[in-house]
mmCIF file of C-alpha atoms in Angstrom:
data_model
loop_
_atom_site.group_PDB
_atom_site.id
_atom_site.type_symbol
_atom_site.label_atom_id
_atom_site.label_comp_id
_atom_site.label_asym_id
_atom_site.label_seq_id
_atom_site.Cartn_x
_atom_site.Cartn_y
_atom_site.Cartn_z
ATOM 1 C CA UNK A 155 122.554 93.915 18.742
ATOM 2 C CA UNK A 156 121.614 93.582 15.074
ATOM 3 C CA UNK A 157 121.785 90.417 12.980
ATOM 4 C CA UNK A 158 124.765 91.649 10.955
ATOM 5 C CA UNK A 159 126.891 92.068 14.069
ATOM 6 C CA UNK A 160 125.933 88.617 15.332
ATOM 7 C CA UNK A 161 126.824 87.168 11.932
ATOM 8 C CA UNK A 162 130.194 88.926 12.064
ATOM 9 C CA UNK A 163 130.913 87.428 15.496
ATOM 10 C CA UNK A 164 129.943 83.912 14.393
ATOM 11 C CA UNK A 165 131.947 84.094 11.153
ATOM 12 C CA UNK A 166 135.001 85.466 12.960
ATOM 13 C CA UNK A 167 134.968 82.654 15.506
ATOM 14 C CA UNK A 168 134.506 80.104 12.736
ATOM 15 C CA UNK A 169 137.575 81.475 10.950
ATOM 16 C CA UNK A 170 139.603 81.403 14.169
ATOM 17 C CA UNK A 171 138.484 77.936 15.298
ATOM 18 C CA UNK A 172 137.137 75.978 12.320
ATOM 19 C CA UNK A 173 137.764 72.643 14.029
ATOM 20 C CA UNK A 174 136.198 73.480 17.408
ATOM 21 C CA UNK A 175 134.714 70.387 19.018
ATOM 22 C CA UNK A 176 133.925 68.704 22.324
ATOM 23 C CA UNK A 177 137.284 68.107 23.992
ATOM 24 C CA UNK A 178 136.024 65.506 26.456
ATOM 25 C CA UNK A 179 137.125 62.091 25.233
ATOM 26 C CA UNK A 180 134.251 59.644 24.877
ATOM 27 C CA UNK A 181 133.016 56.899 22.569
ATOM 28 C CA UNK A 182 129.298 56.872 23.353
ATOM 29 C CA UNK A 183 126.504 58.804 25.055
ATOM 30 C CA UNK A 184 127.032 57.098 28.400
ATOM 31 C CA UNK A 185 130.740 57.954 28.543
ATOM 32 C CA UNK A 186 129.994 61.518 27.504
ATOM 33 C CA UNK A 187 127.420 61.889 30.277
ATOM 34 C CA UNK A 188 129.897 60.631 32.866
ATOM 35 C CA UNK A 189 132.663 62.864 31.492
ATOM 36 C CA UNK A 190 130.516 66.010 31.534
ATOM 37 C CA UNK A 191 129.331 65.200 35.046
ATOM 38 C CA UNK A 192 132.974 64.933 36.133
ATOM 39 C CA UNK A 193 133.923 68.173 34.370
ATOM 40 C CA UNK A 194 131.993 70.440 36.744
ATOM 41 C CA UNK A 195 134.540 72.804 38.326
ATOM 42 C CA UNK A 196 137.319 70.811 36.664
ATOM 43 C CA UNK A 197 139.287 71.152 33.436
ATOM 44 C CA UNK A 198 138.629 68.909 30.451
ATOM 45 C CA UNK A 199 142.325 68.018 30.468
ATOM 46 C CA UNK A 200 142.124 66.574 33.980
ATOM 47 C CA UNK A 201 138.875 64.753 33.198
ATOM 48 C CA UNK A 202 140.444 63.129 30.132
ATOM 49 C CA UNK A 203 143.398 61.902 32.191
ATOM 50 C CA UNK A 204 141.035 60.288 34.685
ATOM 51 C CA UNK A 205 138.616 58.794 32.150
ATOM 52 C CA UNK A 206 141.462 57.235 30.167
ATOM 53 C CA UNK A 207 141.598 54.524 32.858
ATOM 54 C CA UNK A 208 138.044 54.922 34.129
ATOM 55 C CA UNK A 209 136.419 54.026 30.809
ATOM 56 C CA UNK A 210 138.585 50.906 30.514
ATOM 57 C CA UNK A 211 137.489 49.676 33.931
ATOM 58 C CA UNK A 212 133.825 50.668 33.658
ATOM 59 C CA UNK A 213 132.033 50.200 30.346
ATOM 60 C CA UNK A 214 128.393 50.089 31.453
ATOM 61 C CA UNK A 215 126.127 51.408 34.229
ATOM 62 C CA UNK A 216 126.227 47.945 35.832
ATOM 63 C CA UNK A 217 130.017 48.139 36.100
ATOM 64 C CA UNK A 218 129.837 51.295 38.199
ATOM 65 C CA UNK A 219 127.387 49.590 40.562
ATOM 66 C CA UNK A 220 129.492 46.463 40.897
ATOM 67 C CA UNK A 221 132.087 48.166 43.120
ATOM 68 C CA UNK A 222 131.829 49.853 46.533
ATOM 69 C CA UNK A 223 131.363 53.615 46.464
ATOM 70 C CA UNK A 224 134.764 54.029 48.117
ATOM 71 C CA UNK A 225 136.480 52.274 45.228
ATOM 72 C CA UNK A 226 134.876 54.541 42.653
ATOM 73 C CA UNK A 227 135.854 57.540 44.752
ATOM 74 C CA UNK A 228 139.481 56.445 44.605
ATOM 75 C CA UNK A 229 139.265 55.976 40.839
ATOM 76 C CA UNK A 230 138.225 59.608 40.357
ATOM 77 C CA UNK A 231 139.934 61.235 43.341
ATOM 78 C CA UNK A 232 141.963 63.582 41.092
ATOM 79 C CA UNK A 233 138.667 65.227 40.129
ATOM 80 C CA UNK A 234 137.308 68.080 42.243
ATOM 81 C CA UNK A 235 134.324 67.149 44.416
ATOM 82 C CA UNK A 236 135.058 63.501 43.670
ATOM 83 C CA UNK A 237 133.018 62.121 46.577
ATOM 84 C CA UNK A 238 129.789 63.797 45.478
ATOM 85 C CA UNK A 239 130.461 62.954 41.850
ATOM 86 C CA UNK A 240 131.061 59.284 42.633
ATOM 87 C CA UNK A 241 127.748 59.188 44.478
ATOM 88 C CA UNK A 242 125.971 60.918 41.575
ATOM 89 C CA UNK A 243 127.459 58.474 39.064
ATOM 90 C CA UNK A 244 126.288 55.404 40.975
ATOM 91 C CA UNK A 245 122.824 56.872 41.570
ATOM 92 C CA UNK A 246 122.572 57.849 37.906
ATOM 93 C CA UNK A 247 123.614 54.367 36.795
ATOM 94 C CA UNK A 248 121.006 52.803 39.064
ATOM 95 C CA UNK A 249 118.273 54.919 37.462
ATOM 96 C CA UNK A 250 119.535 54.199 33.941
ATOM 97 C CA UNK A 251 119.234 50.470 34.606
ATOM 98 C CA UNK A 252 115.894 50.622 36.403
ATOM 99 C CA UNK A 253 114.126 53.106 34.135
ATOM 100 C CA UNK A 254 115.920 53.182 30.773
ATOM 101 C CA UNK A 255 117.265 49.687 30.222
ATOM 102 C CA UNK A 256 120.818 50.830 30.865
ATOM 103 C CA UNK A 257 120.767 53.448 28.106
ATOM 104 C CA UNK A 258 121.115 57.214 28.375
ATOM 105 C CA UNK A 259 117.766 58.816 27.506
ATOM 106 C CA UNK A 260 117.750 61.104 24.481
ATOM 107 C CA UNK A 261 115.141 63.526 25.795
ATOM 108 C CA UNK A 262 116.424 66.671 27.512
ATOM 109 C CA UNK A 263 113.600 66.601 30.074
ATOM 110 C CA UNK A 264 114.587 63.079 31.093
ATOM 111 C CA UNK A 265 118.295 63.810 31.245
ATOM 112 C CA UNK A 266 117.947 66.704 33.688
ATOM 113 C CA UNK A 267 116.200 64.404 36.178
ATOM 114 C CA UNK A 268 119.320 62.229 36.507
ATOM 115 C CA UNK A 269 121.552 62.764 39.563
ATOM 116 C CA UNK A 270 124.400 65.159 38.813
ATOM 117 C CA UNK A 271 123.001 66.081 35.392
ATOM 118 C CA UNK A 272 121.998 69.721 35.116
ATOM 119 C CA UNK A 273 120.834 71.749 32.144
ATOM 120 C CA UNK A 274 124.352 72.325 30.822
ATOM 121 C CA UNK A 275 125.238 68.628 30.945
ATOM 122 C CA UNK A 276 121.965 67.686 29.279
ATOM 123 C CA UNK A 277 122.583 70.195 26.484
ATOM 124 C CA UNK A 278 126.067 68.813 25.872
ATOM 125 C CA UNK A 279 124.770 65.248 25.733
ATOM 126 C CA UNK A 280 121.788 65.841 23.443
ATOM 127 C CA UNK A 281 123.848 67.943 21.032
ATOM 128 C CA UNK A 282 127.022 65.858 20.867
ATOM 129 C CA UNK A 283 125.654 62.354 21.380
ATOM 130 C CA UNK A 284 122.261 62.619 19.695
ATOM 131 C CA UNK A 285 122.678 65.445 17.192
ATOM 132 C CA UNK A 286 119.996 67.691 18.683
ATOM 133 C CA UNK A 287 120.891 71.405 18.326
ATOM 134 C CA UNK A 288 121.634 72.948 21.724
ATOM 135 C CA UNK A 289 123.784 75.603 23.361
ATOM 136 C CA UNK A 290 125.357 74.627 26.665
ATOM 137 C CA UNK A 291 126.397 77.647 28.705
ATOM 138 C CA UNK A 292 129.559 77.020 30.709
ATOM 139 C CA UNK A 293 131.882 79.637 32.211
ATOM 140 C CA UNK A 294 133.540 80.328 28.843
ATOM 141 C CA UNK A 295 130.271 80.757 26.951
ATOM 142 C CA UNK A 296 128.857 82.993 29.675
ATOM 143 C CA UNK A 297 131.973 85.180 29.866
ATOM 144 C CA UNK A 298 132.400 85.632 26.109
ATOM 145 C CA UNK A 299 128.689 86.246 25.513
ATOM 146 C CA UNK A 300 128.638 89.024 28.089
ATOM 147 C CA UNK A 301 131.879 90.620 26.917
ATOM 148 C CA UNK A 302 130.619 90.750 23.333
ATOM 149 C CA UNK A 303 127.175 92.011 24.422
ATOM 150 C CA UNK A 304 125.434 88.899 23.133
ATOM 151 C CA UNK A 305 123.953 88.867 26.631
ATOM 152 C CA UNK A 306 123.642 91.331 29.487
ATOM 153 C CA UNK A 307 126.142 91.614 32.323
ATOM 154 C CA UNK A 308 123.538 90.614 34.901
ATOM 155 C CA UNK A 309 121.901 87.837 32.877
ATOM 156 C CA UNK A 310 121.601 84.423 34.509
ATOM 157 C CA UNK A 311 123.019 81.346 32.785
ATOM 158 C CA UNK A 312 119.550 80.473 31.525
ATOM 159 C CA UNK A 313 119.022 83.997 30.186
ATOM 160 C CA UNK A 314 122.357 83.812 28.354
ATOM 161 C CA UNK A 315 121.292 80.511 26.793
ATOM 162 C CA UNK A 316 117.928 81.907 25.682
ATOM 163 C CA UNK A 317 119.491 84.998 24.117
ATOM 164 C CA UNK A 318 122.042 82.931 22.219
ATOM 165 C CA UNK A 319 119.317 80.596 20.992
ATOM 166 C CA UNK A 320 117.356 83.607 19.749
ATOM 167 C CA UNK A 321 120.305 85.264 17.989
ATOM 168 C CA UNK A 322 122.094 82.240 16.548
ATOM 169 C CA UNK A 323 120.474 80.175 13.759
ATOM 170 C CA UNK A 324 119.239 76.871 15.204
ATOM 171 C CA UNK A 325 121.333 74.734 12.871
ATOM 172 C CA UNK A 326 124.438 76.501 14.195
ATOM 173 C CA UNK A 327 123.720 76.140 17.922
ATOM 174 C CA UNK A 328 126.021 73.181 18.580
ATOM 175 C CA UNK A 329 128.935 74.464 16.495
ATOM 176 C CA UNK A 330 128.568 77.923 17.993
ATOM 177 C CA UNK A 331 128.704 76.406 21.471
ATOM 178 C CA UNK A 332 132.040 74.748 20.644
ATOM 179 C CA UNK A 333 133.474 77.822 18.917
ATOM 180 C CA UNK A 334 132.613 80.145 21.782
ATOM 181 C CA UNK A 335 134.234 77.696 24.210
ATOM 182 C CA UNK A 336 137.413 77.573 22.123
ATOM 183 C CA UNK A 337 137.359 81.366 21.784
ATOM 184 C CA UNK A 338 137.049 81.729 25.554
ATOM 185 C CA UNK A 339 139.471 78.948 26.454
ATOM 186 C CA UNK A 340 142.299 79.846 24.084
ATOM 187 C CA UNK A 341 141.812 83.535 23.230
ATOM 188 C CA UNK A 342 139.347 85.529 25.348
ATOM 189 C CA UNK A 343 140.546 84.088 28.650
ATOM 190 C CA UNK A 344 139.178 85.102 32.031
ATOM 191 C CA UNK A 345 142.585 86.478 32.974
ATOM 192 C CA UNK A 346 144.801 88.232 30.440
ATOM 193 C CA UNK A 347 142.541 88.000 27.368
ATOM 194 C CA UNK A 348 144.345 88.689 24.100
ATOM 195 C CA UNK A 349 142.547 91.958 23.438
ATOM 196 C CA UNK A 350 145.497 93.517 21.595
ATOM 197 C CA UNK A 351 145.227 90.964 18.778
ATOM 198 C CA UNK A 352 141.487 90.286 18.922
ATOM 199 C CA UNK A 353 139.581 90.665 15.637
ATOM 200 C CA UNK A 354 136.429 91.403 17.642
ATOM 201 C CA UNK A 355 137.907 94.205 19.743
ATOM 202 C CA UNK A 356 135.866 96.828 17.903
ATOM 203 C CA UNK A 357 132.616 95.361 19.254
ATOM 204 C CA UNK A 358 133.858 94.146 22.638
ATOM 205 C CA UNK A 359 132.909 96.567 25.392
ATOM 206 C CA UNK A 360 135.125 94.824 27.921
ATOM 207 C CA UNK A 361 138.077 94.715 25.536
ATOM 208 C CA UNK A 362 137.821 98.402 24.707
ATOM 209 C CA UNK A 363 137.807 99.243 28.392
ATOM 210 C CA UNK A 364 140.814 97.033 29.041
ATOM 211 C CA UNK A 365 142.799 98.505 26.160
ATOM 212 C CA UNK A 366 141.944 102.060 27.203
ATOM 213 C CA UNK A 367 143.021 101.330 30.782
ATOM 214 C CA UNK A 368 146.219 99.745 29.499
ATOM 215 C CA UNK A 369 146.984 102.782 27.334
ATOM 216 C CA UNK A 370 146.361 105.198 30.210
ATOM 217 C CA UNK A 371 148.724 103.167 32.380
ATOM 218 C CA UNK A 372 151.421 103.266 29.696
ATOM 219 C CA UNK A 373 150.999 107.018 29.239
ATOM 220 C CA UNK A 374 151.398 107.555 32.978
ATOM 221 C CA UNK A 375 154.500 105.406 33.044
ATOM 222 C CA UNK A 376 156.026 107.412 30.207
ATOM 223 C CA UNK A 377 155.180 110.671 31.966
ATOM 224 C CA UNK A 378 156.815 109.600 35.218
ATOM 225 C CA UNK A 379 159.891 107.960 33.675
ATOM 226 C CA UNK A 380 162.895 110.311 33.838
ATOM 227 C CA UNK A 381 164.235 111.204 30.414
ATOM 228 C CA UNK A 382 167.885 110.466 29.741
ATOM 229 C CA UNK A 383 170.108 113.450 29.122
ATOM 230 C CA UNK A 384 171.975 113.423 25.847
ATOM 231 C CA UNK A 385 175.564 114.662 26.214
#
């Protein structure tokens, strides 16, 4: 894919979603880290409903360690995999207190060593909380990148991230991450993507295939539908 096509994709997404942003509610790096940890295999909407009360009850790593694990589990039980996530949160908080003075470390290499914090979570935290350019590859970013040929169909999540970092200007990494997520969440959905009104259909291999299949289906339906006789 040439630079002009990449630029066209980025500009189109910017025009469609100029206000794209992190939709997880948070007021600091610690809350963001907890929210992203909770968001694994869960919608941002559900996470925000849970953290609305969670962040009032717990404001520091010490707060999360001041209650039994079972109590924290109940506080986040609406979240998928809540038992494991509760355990990760308490273990993470213990390390933050013991090794980082209760603060979330700003270095990516340090973040990924925390319980429950993978590469995607670390990228979200460094980019949104500390202003370090990064591209976090979630399901939306992976799906859209592959449909638009920004990455290969068989690429791993890490390979998708590396290709996006190579093709997108570094100072646009964070914004591009948000715009691709919005594009995938509200337009190029996993099921029933809006291909028929997509401004990027001409360069979307998946969209072209879908539209062609849809047209063939319609043509067959017309061919098999009995014509009404006109008296």
